[in-house]
Amino acid sequence: MLNRRKFVQASFLSSAALFFNKTIIAAGSSDFIKNNPIVLSTWGDNVKANAEAWKILSSSGRALDAVEAGVQIPEADPADQSVGYGGLPDRDGKVTLDACIMDENANCGAVMFLENIMHPIKVARLVMEKTPHVQLAGEGALQFALANGFKKENLLTPESEKAWKDWLKTSNYDPTTTPKLLEQKNVPGQQNNHDTIGMIALDAAGNLSGACTTSGLAFKMRGRVGDSPIIGAGLYVDNEVGAATSTGVGEEVIRICGSHTVVELMRQGMSPELACKRTVERMIKKRGSKIKELQVGFIALNTKGEFGSYALQKGFTYAVQSKAGVKVYNSKSIY
Ligand code: SD4
């Protein structure tokens, strides 16, 4: 039987839930409001990817299926020159892809330095589900994909080939020239670029998952692998705490196990935004002026559906979709 106090508490929670369009989850003796389902992705342009994930999340589907489906939108989009088909190539003119996926039970899979496969995230999921391993790289990853029915495709679009040929004129490799930074610096011709997608989601059942996929830094050395396919660096999920993912110069994220660090700071009680901020501050503490010109951004989500972000530089945006609707946020930043 509900006593009056509990009843008043319960009716407040119901009306608050109606008002905020959120779900009440009974958690033992105390009730709390849980903002689920919800999905967020690095970069505002990825509202389209979130919308794909939302189709699954809003019909009580699994976060794992949602993130896998969502990130395939930029993977297949030739206009997105940072992910999948149409991605800017390495300095030898080859598009090489990195991706990883992680579920609520710490199952995870990744592919890196993979060529000619449109949807590396699907291969990463198969690595997770069909092999005893977590990561497959290069030729081995390609063989595994082909053995599982994937078809080889040319991922270098005429636009990306032209960008590479333009770059060859100077061959000046500078990791600060990621598309978003060029956009911030108003370099002509780069305004419509998107960036690596990291997507994290909490489903109606209260489970978290994440996916991250990229063509990596443009004109990188052949064989270079960034943070995006590395569990703990570009993505981390712990169903007891939360999930985090990153974008930007992967070398800097790897050095501090970025996404894992964000999750561990949330475990200590920090909000998602504060955990991202402390992680970015740690990078600065370790690297100081060496990273002053670089961009790195983190987004994070906890088990209650609270979310936040932080970046090194201005200009990092992220997209969120929940029952409350679709929104793009400008991240706070250090510089
Ligand atoms: C990488 N983190 O390969 C990726 C690239 C990226 O914005 O996110 N660019 O290092």
mmCIF file of C-alpha atoms and ligand atoms in Angstrom:
data_model
loop_
_atom_site.group_PDB
_atom_site.id
_atom_site.type_symbol
_atom_site.label_atom_id
_atom_site.label_comp_id
_atom_site.label_asym_id
_atom_site.label_seq_id
_atom_site.Cartn_x
_atom_site.Cartn_y
_atom_site.Cartn_z
ATOM 1 C CA MET A 1 0.000 0.000 0.000
ATOM 2 C CA LEU A 2 1.233 3.495 -0.793
ATOM 3 C CA ASN A 3 1.368 5.799 2.193
ATOM 4 C CA ARG A 4 0.528 9.475 1.603
ATOM 5 C CA ARG A 5 4.136 10.613 1.321
ATOM 6 C CA LYS A 6 4.953 7.921 -1.213
ATOM 7 C CA PHE A 7 1.717 8.646 -3.097
ATOM 8 C CA VAL A 8 2.500 12.368 -3.323
ATOM 9 C CA GLN A 9 6.032 11.493 -4.396
ATOM 10 C CA ALA A 10 4.733 9.026 -7.003
ATOM 11 C CA SER A 11 2.179 11.471 -8.428
ATOM 12 C CA PHE A 12 4.807 14.208 -8.608
ATOM 13 C CA LEU A 13 7.068 11.842 -10.499
ATOM 14 C CA SER A 14 4.251 10.851 -12.885
ATOM 15 C CA SER A 15 3.341 14.444 -13.660
ATOM 16 C CA ALA A 16 6.993 15.413 -13.958
ATOM 17 C CA ALA A 17 7.459 12.485 -16.308
ATOM 18 C CA LEU A 18 4.516 13.617 -18.407
ATOM 19 C CA PHE A 19 5.763 17.175 -18.358
ATOM 20 C CA PHE A 20 9.311 16.307 -19.338
ATOM 21 C CA ASN A 21 8.183 13.401 -21.501
ATOM 22 C CA LYS A 22 10.470 11.052 -19.631
ATOM 23 C CA THR A 23 10.070 7.547 -18.275
ATOM 24 C CA ILE A 24 9.785 6.606 -14.630
ATOM 25 C CA ILE A 25 11.763 3.537 -13.738
ATOM 26 C CA ALA A 26 11.084 1.746 -10.475
ATOM 27 C CA ALA A 27 14.444 1.071 -8.912
ATOM 28 C CA GLY A 28 13.915 -0.906 -5.746
ATOM 29 C CA SER A 29 12.343 1.238 -3.087
ATOM 30 C CA SER A 30 13.077 4.636 -4.627
ATOM 31 C CA ASP A 31 11.754 5.845 -7.941
ATOM 32 C CA PHE A 32 13.743 8.063 -10.242
ATOM 33 C CA ILE A 33 13.222 9.678 -13.590
ATOM 34 C CA LYS A 34 15.198 8.188 -16.396
ATOM 35 C CA ASN A 35 15.614 10.090 -19.644
ATOM 36 C CA ASN A 36 15.427 7.147 -21.993
ATOM 37 C CA PRO A 37 15.564 6.212 -24.736
ATOM 38 C CA ILE A 38 18.100 8.756 -25.903
ATOM 39 C CA VAL A 39 20.852 8.894 -28.515
ATOM 40 C CA LEU A 40 23.683 11.358 -29.033
ATOM 41 C CA SER A 41 26.327 11.730 -31.701
ATOM 42 C CA THR A 42 29.428 13.806 -32.221
ATOM 43 C CA TRP A 43 28.787 16.737 -34.619
ATOM 44 C CA GLY A 44 25.499 18.477 -35.233
ATOM 45 C CA ASP A 45 25.237 17.181 -38.793
ATOM 46 C CA ASN A 46 24.648 13.739 -37.375
ATOM 47 C CA VAL A 47 21.006 14.491 -36.545
ATOM 48 C CA LYS A 48 20.323 12.274 -39.586
ATOM 49 C CA ALA A 49 22.245 9.409 -38.050
ATOM 50 C CA ASN A 50 20.411 9.900 -34.752
ATOM 51 C CA ALA A 51 17.076 9.820 -36.599
ATOM 52 C CA GLU A 52 17.973 6.385 -37.990
ATOM 53 C CA ALA A 53 18.942 5.148 -34.531
ATOM 54 C CA TRP A 54 15.763 6.658 -33.123
ATOM 55 C CA LYS A 55 13.594 4.446 -35.360
ATOM 56 C CA ILE A 56 14.925 1.494 -33.380
ATOM 57 C CA LEU A 57 15.090 3.154 -29.959
ATOM 58 C CA SER A 58 11.556 4.552 -30.157
ATOM 59 C CA SER A 59 10.133 1.120 -30.898
ATOM 60 C CA SER A 60 11.794 -0.386 -27.823
ATOM 61 C CA GLY A 61 14.733 -1.751 -29.812
ATOM 62 C CA ARG A 62 18.192 -2.412 -28.469
ATOM 63 C CA ALA A 63 20.739 0.400 -28.157
ATOM 64 C CA LEU A 64 23.289 -1.844 -29.881
ATOM 65 C CA ASP A 65 21.099 -2.209 -32.988
ATOM 66 C CA ALA A 66 20.317 1.507 -32.906
ATOM 67 C CA VAL A 67 23.926 2.695 -32.895
ATOM 68 C CA GLU A 68 24.916 0.173 -35.548
ATOM 69 C CA ALA A 69 22.111 1.393 -37.829
ATOM 70 C CA GLY A 70 22.645 5.081 -37.022
ATOM 71 C CA VAL A 71 26.305 5.341 -37.911
ATOM 72 C CA GLN A 72 25.712 3.659 -41.259
ATOM 73 C CA ILE A 73 24.102 6.903 -42.463
ATOM 74 C CA PRO A 74 27.372 8.884 -42.619
ATOM 75 C CA GLU A 75 29.281 5.738 -43.630
ATOM 76 C CA ALA A 76 27.224 5.592 -46.842
ATOM 77 C CA ASP A 77 27.117 9.365 -47.430
ATOM 78 C CA PRO A 78 29.642 10.445 -50.090
ATOM 79 C CA ALA A 79 29.332 14.067 -48.949
ATOM 80 C CA ASP A 80 30.750 13.171 -45.542
ATOM 81 C CA GLN A 81 34.499 13.272 -46.102
ATOM 82 C CA SER A 82 35.433 11.963 -42.670
ATOM 83 C CA VAL A 83 33.542 8.674 -42.564
ATOM 84 C CA GLY A 84 33.222 5.640 -44.864
ATOM 85 C CA TYR A 85 32.373 6.169 -48.536
ATOM 86 C CA GLY A 86 33.796 9.516 -49.692
ATOM 87 C CA GLY A 87 36.236 9.723 -46.781
ATOM 88 C CA LEU A 88 39.455 11.637 -47.441
ATOM 89 C CA PRO A 89 42.234 9.143 -48.206
ATOM 90 C CA ASP A 90 45.633 8.588 -46.643
ATOM 91 C CA ARG A 91 48.702 10.190 -48.186
ATOM 92 C CA ASP A 92 48.896 7.347 -50.737
ATOM 93 C CA GLY A 93 45.370 8.092 -51.940
ATOM 94 C CA LYS A 94 43.720 5.088 -50.240
ATOM 95 C CA VAL A 95 40.600 5.360 -48.082
ATOM 96 C CA THR A 96 41.232 3.347 -44.910
ATOM 97 C CA LEU A 97 38.539 2.908 -42.296
ATOM 98 C CA ASP A 98 38.446 2.424 -38.523
ATOM 99 C CA ALA A 99 35.359 1.452 -36.494
ATOM 100 C CA CYS A 100 34.308 -0.111 -33.220
ATOM 101 C CA ILE A 101 31.162 -1.049 -31.347
ATOM 102 C CA MET A 102 30.453 -1.940 -27.699
ATOM 103 C CA ASP A 103 27.361 -3.201 -25.885
ATOM 104 C CA GLU A 104 25.969 -3.259 -22.355
ATOM 105 C CA ASN A 105 27.778 -6.482 -21.456
ATOM 106 C CA ALA A 106 31.283 -5.285 -22.381
ATOM 107 C CA ASN A 107 31.103 -7.202 -25.631
ATOM 108 C CA CYS A 108 33.058 -5.273 -28.221
ATOM 109 C CA GLY A 109 34.471 -5.513 -31.713
ATOM 110 C CA ALA A 110 36.641 -3.373 -33.948
ATOM 111 C CA VAL A 111 38.195 -3.133 -37.375
ATOM 112 C CA MET A 112 41.016 -0.849 -38.343
ATOM 113 C CA PHE A 113 42.982 0.002 -41.479
ATOM 114 C CA LEU A 114 40.160 -1.651 -43.438
ATOM 115 C CA GLU A 115 39.824 -0.807 -47.139
ATOM 116 C CA ASN A 116 37.041 -1.085 -49.727
ATOM 117 C CA ILE A 117 34.201 -1.944 -47.349
ATOM 118 C CA MET A 118 31.360 0.560 -47.172
ATOM 119 C CA HIS A 119 30.158 -0.333 -43.663
ATOM 120 C CA PRO A 120 33.071 -1.059 -41.327
ATOM 121 C CA ILE A 121 30.725 -0.849 -38.337
ATOM 122 C CA LYS A 122 28.888 -3.965 -39.539
ATOM 123 C CA VAL A 123 32.188 -5.810 -39.793
ATOM 124 C CA ALA A 124 33.121 -4.615 -36.281
ATOM 125 C CA ARG A 125 29.875 -6.047 -34.951
ATOM 126 C CA LEU A 126 30.600 -9.369 -36.646
ATOM 127 C CA VAL A 127 34.091 -9.414 -35.118
ATOM 128 C CA MET A 128 32.349 -8.987 -31.765
ATOM 129 C CA GLU A 129 29.736 -11.672 -32.382
ATOM 130 C CA LYS A 130 31.493 -14.256 -34.539
ATOM 131 C CA THR A 131 35.111 -14.318 -33.416
ATOM 132 C CA PRO A 132 36.939 -14.856 -30.122
ATOM 133 C CA HIS A 133 38.759 -11.557 -30.780
ATOM 134 C CA VAL A 134 38.074 -7.860 -30.316
ATOM 135 C CA GLN A 135 40.112 -6.276 -33.137
ATOM 136 C CA LEU A 136 40.940 -7.218 -36.717
ATOM 137 C CA ALA A 137 43.208 -5.041 -38.851
ATOM 138 C CA GLY A 138 44.002 -4.448 -42.508
ATOM 139 C CA GLU A 139 44.168 -7.440 -44.816
ATOM 140 C CA GLY A 140 42.843 -9.809 -42.141
ATOM 141 C CA ALA A 141 39.852 -7.582 -41.478
ATOM 142 C CA LEU A 142 39.155 -7.422 -45.215
ATOM 143 C CA GLN A 143 39.400 -11.212 -45.590
ATOM 144 C CA PHE A 144 37.001 -11.630 -42.677
ATOM 145 C CA ALA A 145 34.552 -9.157 -44.228
ATOM 146 C CA LEU A 146 34.663 -10.871 -47.629
ATOM 147 C CA ALA A 147 34.223 -14.288 -46.019
ATOM 148 C CA ASN A 148 31.075 -12.922 -44.388
ATOM 149 C CA GLY A 149 29.469 -11.746 -47.594
ATOM 150 C CA PHE A 150 30.646 -8.116 -47.793
ATOM 151 C CA LYS A 151 31.527 -6.820 -51.268
ATOM 152 C CA LYS A 152 34.605 -4.792 -52.192
ATOM 153 C CA GLU A 153 33.736 -1.259 -53.307
ATOM 154 C CA ASN A 154 35.715 1.764 -54.414
ATOM 155 C CA LEU A 155 35.259 4.302 -51.621
ATOM 156 C CA LEU A 156 37.304 7.133 -53.145
ATOM 157 C CA THR A 157 34.911 9.662 -54.669
ATOM 158 C CA PRO A 158 36.061 12.144 -57.350
ATOM 159 C CA GLU A 159 35.750 14.960 -54.766
ATOM 160 C CA SER A 160 37.991 13.221 -52.252
ATOM 161 C CA GLU A 161 40.450 12.246 -54.980
ATOM 162 C CA LYS A 162 40.632 15.876 -56.040
ATOM 163 C CA ALA A 163 41.208 17.012 -52.441
ATOM 164 C CA TRP A 164 44.034 14.475 -52.179
ATOM 165 C CA LYS A 165 45.608 15.634 -55.457
ATOM 166 C CA ASP A 166 45.426 19.235 -54.252
ATOM 167 C CA TRP A 167 47.070 18.194 -51.011
ATOM 168 C CA LEU A 168 49.827 16.358 -52.921
ATOM 169 C CA LYS A 169 50.991 19.692 -54.341
ATOM 170 C CA THR A 170 52.413 20.568 -50.928
ATOM 171 C CA SER A 171 52.190 17.193 -49.156
ATOM 172 C CA ASN A 172 52.266 19.123 -45.933
ATOM 173 C CA TYR A 173 50.807 16.927 -43.227
ATOM 174 C CA ASP A 174 49.332 18.874 -40.389
ATOM 175 C CA PRO A 175 46.829 17.247 -38.034
ATOM 176 C CA THR A 176 45.354 20.632 -37.234
ATOM 177 C CA THR A 177 43.918 20.616 -40.738
ATOM 178 C CA THR A 178 41.005 18.325 -39.838
ATOM 179 C CA PRO A 179 37.969 19.484 -41.778
ATOM 180 C CA LYS A 180 36.209 21.048 -38.794
ATOM 181 C CA LEU A 181 39.263 23.065 -37.865
ATOM 182 C CA LEU A 182 39.626 24.242 -41.446
ATOM 183 C CA GLU A 183 36.009 25.302 -41.267
ATOM 184 C CA GLN A 184 36.673 27.254 -38.092
ATOM 185 C CA LYS A 185 39.685 28.855 -39.675
ATOM 186 C CA ASN A 186 37.510 29.752 -42.678
ATOM 187 C CA VAL A 187 39.551 27.831 -45.207
ATOM 188 C CA PRO A 188 37.517 27.959 -48.434
ATOM 189 C CA GLY A 189 36.041 24.760 -49.822
ATOM 190 C CA GLN A 190 35.881 22.959 -46.484
ATOM 191 C CA GLN A 191 32.656 24.392 -45.146
ATOM 192 C CA ASN A 192 30.468 21.367 -45.750
ATOM 193 C CA ASN A 193 32.576 18.743 -44.137
ATOM 194 C CA HIS A 194 31.408 16.596 -41.274
ATOM 195 C CA ASP A 195 33.658 14.649 -38.935
ATOM 196 C CA THR A 196 34.057 11.243 -37.301
ATOM 197 C CA ILE A 197 30.852 9.921 -35.821
ATOM 198 C CA GLY A 198 30.803 8.589 -32.281
ATOM 199 C CA MET A 199 27.287 7.601 -31.225
ATOM 200 C CA ILE A 200 26.126 6.524 -27.763
ATOM 201 C CA ALA A 201 22.612 5.481 -26.790
ATOM 202 C CA LEU A 202 20.481 4.385 -23.851
ATOM 203 C CA ASP A 203 17.524 2.203 -24.809
ATOM 204 C CA ALA A 204 14.056 1.773 -23.324
ATOM 205 C CA ALA A 205 15.278 -1.214 -21.303
ATOM 206 C CA GLY A 206 17.960 0.994 -19.718
ATOM 207 C CA ASN A 207 20.910 -0.505 -21.577
ATOM 208 C CA LEU A 208 23.765 1.469 -23.109
ATOM 209 C CA SER A 209 25.753 0.859 -26.296
ATOM 210 C CA GLY A 210 28.055 2.854 -28.548
ATOM 211 C CA ALA A 211 29.614 2.890 -32.006
ATOM 212 C CA CYS A 212 32.366 4.942 -33.572
ATOM 213 C CA THR A 213 33.396 5.019 -37.252
ATOM 214 C CA THR A 214 35.773 7.140 -39.324
ATOM 215 C CA SER A 215 38.103 7.374 -42.268
ATOM 216 C CA GLY A 216 40.576 8.887 -39.819
ATOM 217 C CA LEU A 217 42.673 11.973 -40.268
ATOM 218 C CA ALA A 218 42.952 13.090 -43.878
ATOM 219 C CA PHE A 219 46.265 12.351 -45.640
ATOM 220 C CA LYS A 220 47.587 10.364 -42.686
ATOM 221 C CA MET A 221 50.570 8.028 -43.092
ATOM 222 C CA ARG A 222 49.708 4.698 -44.611
ATOM 223 C CA GLY A 223 48.792 2.246 -41.853
ATOM 224 C CA ARG A 224 48.024 4.954 -39.301
ATOM 225 C CA VAL A 225 45.215 4.044 -36.902
ATOM 226 C CA GLY A 226 43.599 6.620 -34.640
ATOM 227 C CA ASP A 227 41.508 6.436 -31.496
ATOM 228 C CA SER A 228 38.183 5.681 -33.149
ATOM 229 C CA PRO A 229 38.461 1.853 -33.338
ATOM 230 C CA ILE A 230 40.190 1.512 -29.978
ATOM 231 C CA ILE A 231 37.957 0.480 -27.108
ATOM 232 C CA GLY A 232 38.694 2.814 -24.194
ATOM 233 C CA ALA A 233 40.090 5.550 -26.445
ATOM 234 C CA GLY A 234 37.467 6.453 -29.076
ATOM 235 C CA LEU A 235 34.590 4.696 -27.312
ATOM 236 C CA TYR A 236 33.771 3.151 -23.975
ATOM 237 C CA VAL A 237 30.562 1.780 -22.479
ATOM 238 C CA ASP A 238 29.956 0.564 -18.934
ATOM 239 C CA ASN A 239 26.328 -0.261 -18.259
ATOM 240 C CA GLU A 240 26.720 0.506 -14.541
ATOM 241 C CA VAL A 241 27.991 4.031 -15.208
ATOM 242 C CA GLY A 242 27.659 5.462 -18.702
ATOM 243 C CA ALA A 243 29.215 5.758 -22.129
ATOM 244 C CA ALA A 244 31.574 8.175 -23.855
ATOM 245 C CA THR A 245 33.024 8.718 -27.306
ATOM 246 C CA SER A 246 35.417 11.137 -28.952
ATOM 247 C CA THR A 247 36.323 12.999 -32.107
ATOM 248 C CA GLY A 248 39.400 14.935 -33.121
ATOM 249 C CA VAL A 249 43.102 14.143 -33.199
ATOM 250 C CA GLY A 250 43.140 10.502 -32.148
ATOM 251 C CA GLU A 251 46.758 10.391 -31.009
ATOM 252 C CA GLU A 252 45.895 12.758 -28.165
ATOM 253 C CA VAL A 253 42.846 10.716 -27.161
ATOM 254 C CA ILE A 254 44.811 7.451 -27.133
ATOM 255 C CA ARG A 255 47.501 8.891 -24.829
ATOM 256 C CA ILE A 256 45.008 9.337 -21.998
ATOM 257 C CA CYS A 257 42.580 6.467 -22.819
ATOM 258 C CA GLY A 258 40.081 9.283 -23.316
ATOM 259 C CA SER A 259 36.640 7.683 -23.404
ATOM 260 C CA HIS A 260 37.491 5.248 -20.614
ATOM 261 C CA THR A 261 38.718 8.154 -18.528
ATOM 262 C CA VAL A 262 35.424 10.003 -19.030
ATOM 263 C CA VAL A 263 33.457 6.934 -17.914
ATOM 264 C CA GLU A 264 35.675 6.387 -14.869
ATOM 265 C CA LEU A 265 35.220 10.025 -13.818
ATOM 266 C CA MET A 266 31.438 9.604 -14.117
ATOM 267 C CA ARG A 267 31.808 6.502 -11.910
ATOM 268 C CA GLN A 268 33.325 8.789 -9.275
ATOM 269 C CA GLY A 269 30.131 10.839 -9.349
ATOM 270 C CA MET A 270 30.874 13.543 -11.901
ATOM 271 C CA SER A 271 28.230 14.718 -14.333
ATOM 272 C CA PRO A 272 28.846 13.819 -17.994
ATOM 273 C CA GLU A 273 29.919 17.380 -18.791
ATOM 274 C CA LEU A 274 32.304 17.656 -15.852
ATOM 275 C CA ALA A 275 33.807 14.245 -16.638
ATOM 276 C CA CYS A 276 34.451 15.372 -20.238
ATOM 277 C CA LYS A 277 35.919 18.666 -19.014
ATOM 278 C CA ARG A 278 38.289 16.994 -16.541
ATOM 279 C CA THR A 279 39.421 14.613 -19.285
ATOM 280 C CA VAL A 280 40.205 17.464 -21.662
ATOM 281 C CA GLU A 281 42.041 19.248 -18.826
ATOM 282 C CA ARG A 282 44.117 16.133 -18.257
ATOM 283 C CA MET A 283 45.198 16.232 -21.895
ATOM 284 C CA ILE A 284 46.304 19.823 -21.468
ATOM 285 C CA LYS A 285 48.146 19.016 -18.242
ATOM 286 C CA LYS A 286 50.123 16.283 -20.001
ATOM 287 C CA ARG A 287 50.717 18.003 -23.326
ATOM 288 C CA GLY A 288 50.440 21.711 -22.711
ATOM 289 C CA SER A 289 51.205 23.922 -25.671
ATOM 290 C CA LYS A 290 51.671 20.931 -28.012
ATOM 291 C CA ILE A 291 47.905 20.573 -28.275
ATOM 292 C CA LYS A 292 46.921 24.219 -28.245
ATOM 293 C CA GLU A 293 46.050 24.163 -31.946
ATOM 294 C CA LEU A 294 44.439 20.708 -31.999
ATOM 295 C CA GLN A 295 40.810 19.732 -31.651
ATOM 296 C CA VAL A 296 39.444 16.931 -29.487
ATOM 297 C CA GLY A 297 35.851 16.672 -28.307
ATOM 298 C CA PHE A 298 34.123 14.179 -26.014
ATOM 299 C CA ILE A 299 30.435 13.441 -25.504
ATOM 300 C CA ALA A 300 29.110 11.393 -22.608
ATOM 301 C CA LEU A 301 25.860 9.861 -21.374
ATOM 302 C CA ASN A 302 25.134 8.308 -17.988
ATOM 303 C CA THR A 303 22.712 5.571 -16.966
ATOM 304 C CA LYS A 304 20.021 8.135 -16.102
ATOM 305 C CA GLY A 305 20.147 9.603 -19.591
ATOM 306 C CA GLU A 306 21.957 12.766 -18.504
ATOM 307 C CA PHE A 307 24.473 13.904 -21.091
ATOM 308 C CA GLY A 308 27.193 16.471 -21.749
ATOM 309 C CA SER A 309 30.349 17.286 -23.651
ATOM 310 C CA TYR A 310 33.600 19.224 -23.641
ATOM 311 C CA ALA A 311 36.185 20.092 -26.286
ATOM 312 C CA LEU A 312 39.609 21.634 -26.610
ATOM 313 C CA GLN A 313 38.543 24.222 -29.202
ATOM 314 C CA LYS A 314 35.368 26.139 -29.960
ATOM 315 C CA GLY A 315 33.207 24.833 -32.768
ATOM 316 C CA PHE A 316 32.509 21.288 -31.579
ATOM 317 C CA THR A 317 28.811 20.446 -31.803
ATOM 318 C CA TYR A 318 26.805 17.345 -30.995
ATOM 319 C CA ALA A 319 23.338 16.083 -31.819
ATOM 320 C CA VAL A 320 20.815 14.615 -29.375
ATOM 321 C CA GLN A 321 17.499 12.879 -29.941
ATOM 322 C CA SER A 322 15.103 11.788 -27.190
ATOM 323 C CA LYS A 323 11.371 11.894 -26.524
ATOM 324 C CA ALA A 324 11.893 15.610 -25.933
ATOM 325 C CA GLY A 325 12.849 15.999 -29.603
ATOM 326 C CA VAL A 326 15.927 16.717 -31.699
ATOM 327 C CA LYS A 327 18.556 19.193 -30.632
ATOM 328 C CA VAL A 328 22.048 20.287 -31.631
ATOM 329 C CA TYR A 329 24.287 21.617 -28.849
ATOM 330 C CA ASN A 330 27.389 23.774 -29.052
ATOM 331 C CA SER A 331 29.942 22.199 -26.787
ATOM 332 C CA LYS A 332 31.777 24.197 -24.186
ATOM 333 C CA SER A 333 35.515 24.273 -24.723
ATOM 334 C CA ILE A 334 38.785 25.185 -23.039
ATOM 335 C CA TYR A 335 40.130 27.543 -25.734
HETATM 336 C C1 SD4 B 1 41.144 9.867 -35.797
HETATM 337 N N1 SD4 B 1 39.537 10.678 -34.205
HETATM 338 O O1 SD4 B 1 41.352 9.056 -36.687
HETATM 339 C C2 SD4 B 1 39.747 10.373 -35.597
HETATM 340 C C3 SD4 B 1 39.526 11.506 -36.539
HETATM 341 C C4 SD4 B 1 38.476 12.495 -36.178
HETATM 342 O O2 SD4 B 1 37.636 14.545 -36.378
HETATM 343 O O3 SD4 B 1 37.723 12.349 -35.260
HETATM 344 N N2 SD4 B 1 38.436 13.604 -36.816
HETATM 345 O O4 SD4 B 1 42.043 10.327 -35.093
#
